[in-house]
PDB file of C-alpha atoms in Angstrom:
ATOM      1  CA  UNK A   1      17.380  -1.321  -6.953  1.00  0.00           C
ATOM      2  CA  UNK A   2      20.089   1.284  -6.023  1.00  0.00           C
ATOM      3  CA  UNK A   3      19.257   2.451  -9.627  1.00  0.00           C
ATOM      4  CA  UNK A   4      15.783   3.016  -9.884  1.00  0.00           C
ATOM      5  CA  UNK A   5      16.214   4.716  -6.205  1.00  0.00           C
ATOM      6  CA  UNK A   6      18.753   7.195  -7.460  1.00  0.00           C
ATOM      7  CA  UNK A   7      16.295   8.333 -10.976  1.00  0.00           C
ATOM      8  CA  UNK A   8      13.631   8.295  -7.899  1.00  0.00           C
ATOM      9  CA  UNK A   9      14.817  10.330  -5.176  1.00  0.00           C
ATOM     10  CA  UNK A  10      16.322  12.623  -8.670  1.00  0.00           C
ATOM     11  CA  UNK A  11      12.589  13.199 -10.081  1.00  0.00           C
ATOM     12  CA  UNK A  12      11.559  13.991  -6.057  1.00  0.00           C
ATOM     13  CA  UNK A  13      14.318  16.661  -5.595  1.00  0.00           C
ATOM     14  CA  UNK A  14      14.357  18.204  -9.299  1.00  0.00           C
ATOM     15  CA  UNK A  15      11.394  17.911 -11.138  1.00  0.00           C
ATOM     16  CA  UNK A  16       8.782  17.642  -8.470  1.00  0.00           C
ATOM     17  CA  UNK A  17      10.386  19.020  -5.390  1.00  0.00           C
ATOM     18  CA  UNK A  18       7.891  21.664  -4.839  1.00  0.00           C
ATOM     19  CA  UNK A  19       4.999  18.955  -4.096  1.00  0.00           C
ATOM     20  CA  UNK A  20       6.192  18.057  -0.714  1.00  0.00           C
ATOM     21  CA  UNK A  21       6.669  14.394  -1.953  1.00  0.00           C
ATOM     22  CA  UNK A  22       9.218  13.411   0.482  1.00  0.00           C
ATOM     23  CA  UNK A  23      10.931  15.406   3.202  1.00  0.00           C
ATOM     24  CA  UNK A  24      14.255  13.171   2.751  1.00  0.00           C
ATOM     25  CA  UNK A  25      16.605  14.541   0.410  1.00  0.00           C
ATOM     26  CA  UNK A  26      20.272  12.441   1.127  1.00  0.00           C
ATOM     27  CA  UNK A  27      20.304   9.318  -0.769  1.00  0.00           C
ATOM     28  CA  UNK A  28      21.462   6.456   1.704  1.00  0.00           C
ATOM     29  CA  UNK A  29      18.674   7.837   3.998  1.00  0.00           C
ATOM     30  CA  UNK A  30      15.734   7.602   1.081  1.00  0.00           C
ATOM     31  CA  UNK A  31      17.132   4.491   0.025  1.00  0.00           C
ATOM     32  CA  UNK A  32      16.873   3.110   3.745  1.00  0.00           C
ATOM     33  CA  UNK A  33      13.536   4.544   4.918  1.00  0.00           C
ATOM     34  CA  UNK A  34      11.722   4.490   1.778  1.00  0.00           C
ATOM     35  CA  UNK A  35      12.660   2.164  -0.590  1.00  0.00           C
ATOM     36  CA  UNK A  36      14.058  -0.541   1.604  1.00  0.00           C
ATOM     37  CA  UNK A  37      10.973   0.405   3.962  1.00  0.00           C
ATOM     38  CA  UNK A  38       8.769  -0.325   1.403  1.00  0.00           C
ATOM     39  CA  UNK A  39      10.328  -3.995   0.030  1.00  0.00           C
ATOM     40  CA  UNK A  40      11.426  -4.885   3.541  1.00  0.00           C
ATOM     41  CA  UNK A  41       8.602  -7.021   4.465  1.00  0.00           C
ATOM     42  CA  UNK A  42       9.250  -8.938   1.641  1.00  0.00           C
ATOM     43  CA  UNK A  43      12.202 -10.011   2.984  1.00  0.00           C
ATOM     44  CA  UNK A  44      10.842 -10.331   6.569  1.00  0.00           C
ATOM     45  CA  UNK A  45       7.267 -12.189   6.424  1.00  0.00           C
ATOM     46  CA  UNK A  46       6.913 -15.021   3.602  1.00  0.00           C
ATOM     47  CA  UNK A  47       3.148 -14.770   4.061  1.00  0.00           C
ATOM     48  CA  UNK A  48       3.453 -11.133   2.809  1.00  0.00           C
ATOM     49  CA  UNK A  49       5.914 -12.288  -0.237  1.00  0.00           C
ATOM     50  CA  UNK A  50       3.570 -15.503  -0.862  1.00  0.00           C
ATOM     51  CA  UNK A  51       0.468 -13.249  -1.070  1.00  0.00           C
ATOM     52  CA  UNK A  52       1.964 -10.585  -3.683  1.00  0.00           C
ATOM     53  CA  UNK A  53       3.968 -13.339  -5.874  1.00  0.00           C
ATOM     54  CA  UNK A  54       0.063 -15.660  -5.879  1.00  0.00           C
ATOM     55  CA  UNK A  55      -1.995 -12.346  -6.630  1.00  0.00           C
ATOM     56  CA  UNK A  56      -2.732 -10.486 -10.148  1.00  0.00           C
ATOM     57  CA  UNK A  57      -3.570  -7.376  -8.612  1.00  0.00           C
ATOM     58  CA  UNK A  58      -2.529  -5.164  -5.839  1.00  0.00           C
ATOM     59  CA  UNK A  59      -4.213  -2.186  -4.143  1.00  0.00           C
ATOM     60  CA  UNK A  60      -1.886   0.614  -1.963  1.00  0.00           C
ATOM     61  CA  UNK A  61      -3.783   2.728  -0.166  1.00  0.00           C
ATOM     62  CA  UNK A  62      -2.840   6.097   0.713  1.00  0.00           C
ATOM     63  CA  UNK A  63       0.640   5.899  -1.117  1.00  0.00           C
ATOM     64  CA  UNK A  64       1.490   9.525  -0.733  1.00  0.00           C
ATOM     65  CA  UNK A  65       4.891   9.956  -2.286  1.00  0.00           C
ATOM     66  CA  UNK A  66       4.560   6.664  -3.938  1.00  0.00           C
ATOM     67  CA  UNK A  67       5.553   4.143  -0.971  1.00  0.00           C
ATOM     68  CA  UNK A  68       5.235   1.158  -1.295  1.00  0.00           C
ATOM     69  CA  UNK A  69       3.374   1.294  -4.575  1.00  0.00           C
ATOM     70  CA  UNK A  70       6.178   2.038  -6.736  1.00  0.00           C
ATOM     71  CA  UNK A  71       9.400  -0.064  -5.111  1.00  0.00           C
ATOM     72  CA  UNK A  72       7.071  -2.778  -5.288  1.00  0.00           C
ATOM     73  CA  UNK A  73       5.953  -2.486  -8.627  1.00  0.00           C
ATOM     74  CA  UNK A  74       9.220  -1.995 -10.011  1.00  0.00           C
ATOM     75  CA  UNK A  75      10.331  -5.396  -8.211  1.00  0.00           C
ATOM     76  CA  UNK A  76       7.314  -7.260  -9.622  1.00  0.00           C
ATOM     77  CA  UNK A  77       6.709  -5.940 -13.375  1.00  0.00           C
ATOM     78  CA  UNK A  78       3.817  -8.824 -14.338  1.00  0.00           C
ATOM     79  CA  UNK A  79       1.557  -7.986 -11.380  1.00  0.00           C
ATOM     80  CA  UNK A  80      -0.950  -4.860 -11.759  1.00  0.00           C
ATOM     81  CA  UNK A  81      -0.091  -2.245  -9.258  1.00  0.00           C
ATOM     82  CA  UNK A  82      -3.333   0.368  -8.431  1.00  0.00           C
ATOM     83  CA  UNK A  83      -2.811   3.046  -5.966  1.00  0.00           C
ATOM     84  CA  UNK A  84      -5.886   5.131  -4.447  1.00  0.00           C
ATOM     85  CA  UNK A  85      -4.794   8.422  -2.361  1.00  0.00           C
ATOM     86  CA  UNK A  86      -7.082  11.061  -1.254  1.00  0.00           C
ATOM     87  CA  UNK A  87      -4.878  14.052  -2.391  1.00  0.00           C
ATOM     88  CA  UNK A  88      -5.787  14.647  -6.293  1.00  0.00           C
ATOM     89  CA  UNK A  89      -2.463  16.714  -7.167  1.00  0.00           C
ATOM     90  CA  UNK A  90      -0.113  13.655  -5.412  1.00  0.00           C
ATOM     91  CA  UNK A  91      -2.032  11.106  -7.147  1.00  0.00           C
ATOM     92  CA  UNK A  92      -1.522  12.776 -10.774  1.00  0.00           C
ATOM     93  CA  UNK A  93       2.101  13.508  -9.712  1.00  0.00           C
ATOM     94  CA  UNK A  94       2.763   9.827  -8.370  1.00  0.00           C
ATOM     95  CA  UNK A  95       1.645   8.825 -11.819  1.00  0.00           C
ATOM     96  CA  UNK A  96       3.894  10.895 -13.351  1.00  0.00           C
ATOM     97  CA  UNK A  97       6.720   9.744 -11.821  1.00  0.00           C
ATOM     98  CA  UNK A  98       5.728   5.817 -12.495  1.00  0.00           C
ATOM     99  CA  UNK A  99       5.268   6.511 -16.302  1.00  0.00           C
ATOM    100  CA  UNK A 100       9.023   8.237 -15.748  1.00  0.00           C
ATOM    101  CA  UNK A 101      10.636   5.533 -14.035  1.00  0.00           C
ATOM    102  CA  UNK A 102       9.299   3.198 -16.612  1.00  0.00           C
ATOM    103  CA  UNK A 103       6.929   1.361 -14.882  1.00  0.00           C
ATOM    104  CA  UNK A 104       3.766   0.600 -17.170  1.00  0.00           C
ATOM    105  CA  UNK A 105       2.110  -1.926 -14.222  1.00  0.00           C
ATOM    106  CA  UNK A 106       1.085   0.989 -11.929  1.00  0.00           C
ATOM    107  CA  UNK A 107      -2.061   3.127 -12.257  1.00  0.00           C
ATOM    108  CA  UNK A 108      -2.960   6.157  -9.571  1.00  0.00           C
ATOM    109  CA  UNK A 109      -6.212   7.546  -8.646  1.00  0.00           C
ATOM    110  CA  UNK A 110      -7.749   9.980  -7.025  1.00  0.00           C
ATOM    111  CA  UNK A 111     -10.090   8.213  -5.311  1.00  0.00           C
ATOM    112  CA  UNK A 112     -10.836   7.300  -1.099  1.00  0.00           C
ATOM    113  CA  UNK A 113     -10.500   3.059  -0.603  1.00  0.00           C
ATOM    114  CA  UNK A 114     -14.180   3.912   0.749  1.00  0.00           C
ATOM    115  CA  UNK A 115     -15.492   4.212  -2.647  1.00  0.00           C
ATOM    116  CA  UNK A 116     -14.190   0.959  -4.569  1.00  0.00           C
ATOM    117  CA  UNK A 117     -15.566  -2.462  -4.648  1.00  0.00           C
ATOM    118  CA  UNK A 118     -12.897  -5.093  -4.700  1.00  0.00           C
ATOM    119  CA  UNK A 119     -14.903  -7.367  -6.610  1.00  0.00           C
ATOM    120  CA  UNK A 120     -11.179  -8.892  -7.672  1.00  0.00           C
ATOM    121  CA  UNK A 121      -8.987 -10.943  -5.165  1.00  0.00           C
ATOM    122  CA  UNK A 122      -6.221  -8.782  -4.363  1.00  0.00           C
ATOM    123  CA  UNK A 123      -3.645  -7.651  -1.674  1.00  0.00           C
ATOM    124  CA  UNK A 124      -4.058  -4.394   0.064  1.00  0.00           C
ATOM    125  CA  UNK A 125      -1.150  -2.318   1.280  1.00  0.00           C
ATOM    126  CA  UNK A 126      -1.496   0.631   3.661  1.00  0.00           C
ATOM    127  CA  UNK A 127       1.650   2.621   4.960  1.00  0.00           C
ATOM    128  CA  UNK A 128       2.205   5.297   7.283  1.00  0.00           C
ATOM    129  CA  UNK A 129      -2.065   5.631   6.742  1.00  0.00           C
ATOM    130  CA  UNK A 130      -4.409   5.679   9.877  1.00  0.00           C
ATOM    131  CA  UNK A 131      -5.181   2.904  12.302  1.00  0.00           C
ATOM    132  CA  UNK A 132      -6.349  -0.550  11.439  1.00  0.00           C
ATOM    133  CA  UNK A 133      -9.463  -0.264  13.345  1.00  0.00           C
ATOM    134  CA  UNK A 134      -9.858   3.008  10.758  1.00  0.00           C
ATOM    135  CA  UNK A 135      -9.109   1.674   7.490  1.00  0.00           C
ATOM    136  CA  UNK A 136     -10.016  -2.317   8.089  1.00  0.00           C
ATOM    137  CA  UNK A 137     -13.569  -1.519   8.081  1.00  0.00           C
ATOM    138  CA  UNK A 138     -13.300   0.767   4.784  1.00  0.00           C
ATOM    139  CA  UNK A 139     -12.508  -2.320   2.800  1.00  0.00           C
ATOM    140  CA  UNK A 140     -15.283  -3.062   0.609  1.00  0.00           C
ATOM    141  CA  UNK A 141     -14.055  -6.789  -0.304  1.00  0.00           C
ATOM    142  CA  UNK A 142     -16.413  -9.074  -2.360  1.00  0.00           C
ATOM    143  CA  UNK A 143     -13.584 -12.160  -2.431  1.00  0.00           C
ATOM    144  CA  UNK A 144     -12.718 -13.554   0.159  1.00  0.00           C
ATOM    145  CA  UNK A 145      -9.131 -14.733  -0.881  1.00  0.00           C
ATOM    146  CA  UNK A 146      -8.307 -10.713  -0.775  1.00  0.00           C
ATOM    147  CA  UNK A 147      -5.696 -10.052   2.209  1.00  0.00           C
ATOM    148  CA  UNK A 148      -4.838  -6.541   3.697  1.00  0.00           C
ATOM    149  CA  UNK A 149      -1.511  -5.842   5.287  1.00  0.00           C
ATOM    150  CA  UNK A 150      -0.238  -2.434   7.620  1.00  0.00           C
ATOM    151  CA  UNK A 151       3.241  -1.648   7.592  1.00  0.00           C
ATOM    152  CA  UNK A 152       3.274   0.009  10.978  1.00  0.00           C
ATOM    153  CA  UNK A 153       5.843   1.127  13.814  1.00  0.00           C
ATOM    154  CA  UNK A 154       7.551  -1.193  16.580  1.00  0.00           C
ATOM    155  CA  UNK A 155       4.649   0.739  19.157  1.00  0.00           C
ATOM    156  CA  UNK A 156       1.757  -0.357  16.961  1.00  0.00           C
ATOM    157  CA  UNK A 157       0.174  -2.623  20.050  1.00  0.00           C
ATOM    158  CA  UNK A 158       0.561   0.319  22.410  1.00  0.00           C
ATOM    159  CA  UNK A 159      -1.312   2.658  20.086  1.00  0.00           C
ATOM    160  CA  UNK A 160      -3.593   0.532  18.511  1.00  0.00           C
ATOM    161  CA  UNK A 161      -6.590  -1.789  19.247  1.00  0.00           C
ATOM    162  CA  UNK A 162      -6.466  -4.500  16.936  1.00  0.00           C
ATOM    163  CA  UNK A 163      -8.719  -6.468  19.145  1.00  0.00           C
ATOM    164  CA  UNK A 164     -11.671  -3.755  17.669  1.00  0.00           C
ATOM    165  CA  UNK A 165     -11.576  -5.376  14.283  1.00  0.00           C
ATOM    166  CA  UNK A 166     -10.864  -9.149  14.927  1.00  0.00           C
ATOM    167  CA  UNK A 167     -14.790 -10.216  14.711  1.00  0.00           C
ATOM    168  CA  UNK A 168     -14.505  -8.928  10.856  1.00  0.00           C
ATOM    169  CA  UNK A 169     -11.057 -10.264  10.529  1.00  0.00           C
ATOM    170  CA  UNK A 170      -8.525 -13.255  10.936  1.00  0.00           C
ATOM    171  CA  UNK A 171      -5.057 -12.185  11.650  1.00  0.00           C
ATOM    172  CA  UNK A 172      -2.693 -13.925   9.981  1.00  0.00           C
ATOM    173  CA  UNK A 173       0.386 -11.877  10.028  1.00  0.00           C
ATOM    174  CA  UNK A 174       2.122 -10.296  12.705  1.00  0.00           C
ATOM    175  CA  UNK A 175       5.560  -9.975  12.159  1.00  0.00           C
ATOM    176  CA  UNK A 176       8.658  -7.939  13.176  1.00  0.00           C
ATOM    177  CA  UNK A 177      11.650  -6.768  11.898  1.00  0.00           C
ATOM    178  CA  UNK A 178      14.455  -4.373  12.219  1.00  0.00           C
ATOM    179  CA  UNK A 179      15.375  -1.598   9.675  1.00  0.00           C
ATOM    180  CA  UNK A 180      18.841   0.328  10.287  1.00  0.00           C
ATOM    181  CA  UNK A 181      18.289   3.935  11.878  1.00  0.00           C
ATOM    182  CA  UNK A 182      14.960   2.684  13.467  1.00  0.00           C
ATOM    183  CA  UNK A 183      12.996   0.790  16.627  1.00  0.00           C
ATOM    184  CA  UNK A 184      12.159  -1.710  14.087  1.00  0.00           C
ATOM    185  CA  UNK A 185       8.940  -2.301  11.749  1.00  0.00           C
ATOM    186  CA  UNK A 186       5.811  -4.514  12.130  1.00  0.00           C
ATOM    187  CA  UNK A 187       3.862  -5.522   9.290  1.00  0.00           C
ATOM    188  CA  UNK A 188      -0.012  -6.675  10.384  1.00  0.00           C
ATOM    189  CA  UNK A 189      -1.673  -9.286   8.112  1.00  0.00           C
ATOM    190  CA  UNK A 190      -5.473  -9.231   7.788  1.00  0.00           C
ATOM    191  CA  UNK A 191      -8.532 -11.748   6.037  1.00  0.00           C
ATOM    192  CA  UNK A 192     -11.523 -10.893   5.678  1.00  0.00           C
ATOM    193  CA  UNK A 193     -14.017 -13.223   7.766  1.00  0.00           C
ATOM    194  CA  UNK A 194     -16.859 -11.619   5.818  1.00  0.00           C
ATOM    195  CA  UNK A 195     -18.205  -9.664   2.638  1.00  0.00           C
ATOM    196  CA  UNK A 196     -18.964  -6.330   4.128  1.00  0.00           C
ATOM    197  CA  UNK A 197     -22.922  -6.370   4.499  1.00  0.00           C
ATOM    198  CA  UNK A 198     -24.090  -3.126   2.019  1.00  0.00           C
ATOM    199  CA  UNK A 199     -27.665  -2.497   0.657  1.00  0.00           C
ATOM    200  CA  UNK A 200     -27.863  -3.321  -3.508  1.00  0.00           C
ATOM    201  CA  UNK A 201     -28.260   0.518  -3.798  1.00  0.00           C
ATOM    202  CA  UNK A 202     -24.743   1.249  -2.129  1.00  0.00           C
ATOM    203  CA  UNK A 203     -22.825  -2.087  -3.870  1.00  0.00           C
ATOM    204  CA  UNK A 204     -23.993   0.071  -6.777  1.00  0.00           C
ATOM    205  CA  UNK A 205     -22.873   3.105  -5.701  1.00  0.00           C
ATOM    206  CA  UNK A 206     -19.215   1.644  -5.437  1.00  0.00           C
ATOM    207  CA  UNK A 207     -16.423   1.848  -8.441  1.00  0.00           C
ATOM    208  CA  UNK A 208     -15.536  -1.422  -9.455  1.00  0.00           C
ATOM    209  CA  UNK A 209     -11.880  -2.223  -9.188  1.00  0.00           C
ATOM    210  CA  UNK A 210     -11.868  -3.635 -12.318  1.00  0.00           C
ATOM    211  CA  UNK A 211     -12.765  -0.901 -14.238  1.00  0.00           C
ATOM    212  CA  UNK A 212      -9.613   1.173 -12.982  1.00  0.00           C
ATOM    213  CA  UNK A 213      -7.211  -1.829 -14.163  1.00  0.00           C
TER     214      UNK A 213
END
């Protein structure tokens, strides 16, 4: 892992340093608070681990520089890694970067989480993006085996109202954990209740999932 960290945090600095990927630039502190940020859970909440290792397919939202969507992809090469983020030049860069790493499971788009239909079953990761009560309710999931999970901060109750989105959603995850040179982690666990109610006309207006896989 220390490997593909180093070629990582390389590409970041050299290559693509003027896109504002990452403001870390020391090694041990990329490798703790990005890539060990972004596989951490796997280590910390075996519902989180059982859902990516049962799924074919899944969905980061918001990646930014490419966390967790690429540490995880590189740790799980047979599972189909798409990433949606809102800013067009980091989603073509991110891309990049994947295709440079060698990782051939990840595709990036250009594209807000608002606009796809997840008419697959798949596990949705969101880090360092929004609130819960923002982005639950921008999941447009058709299957309801299809799990969302928030890496958040050790404050996430204090600043967020989880309570606002529990009539939609079952929690099944809320776990904690610590990560060295921070208060700790949480990683929230969501299931959808419910298919989203939409009109045919907006269903239709939707991308499908699997046509961007």
């Amino acid at each position: 892992m220390k490997e593909f960290a180093q070629k990582y945090l390389d590409l970041l600095t050299g290559e693509y340093s003027g896109i504002n990927l990452t403001r870390i630039t020391t090694f041990e502190e990329f490798y703790s608070k990005q890539i060990v940020d972004s596989i951490l859970p796997l280590e910390a909440s075996k519902i989180f681990k059982d859902a990516i290792e049962k799924t074919s397919v899944v969905v980061d939202v918001g990646f930014g520089g490419g966390f967790p969507i690429l540490p995880l992809a590189f740790l799980y090469p047979e599972k189909k890694f798409v990433g949606f983020e809102a800013r067009a030049k980091k989603a073509k860069v991110v891309q990049e970067i994947a295709e440079k790493l060698g990782l051939k499971n990840v595709k990036c788009y250009h594209h807000r989480v608002e606009t796809i239909k997840m008419n697959l079953p798949v596990v949705v990761t969101f880090k360092a993006v929004g609130t819960v009560e923002d982005f639950a309710p921008k999941l447009n999931f058709t299957k309801d085996s299809s799990l969302a999970f928030f890496y958040k901060g050790p404050s996430f109750y204090e600043k967020e109202n989880i309570e606002s989105v529990e009539k939609n959603w079952k929690i099944i995850e809320e776990c904690f954990y610590d990560l060295e040179g921070t208060e700790g982690r949480m990683l929230i666990g969501l299931k959808n209740k419910i298919v989203p109610r939409r009109t045919k006309k907006e269903w239709k207006n939707l991308v499908n999932l699997s046509d961007l896989i």
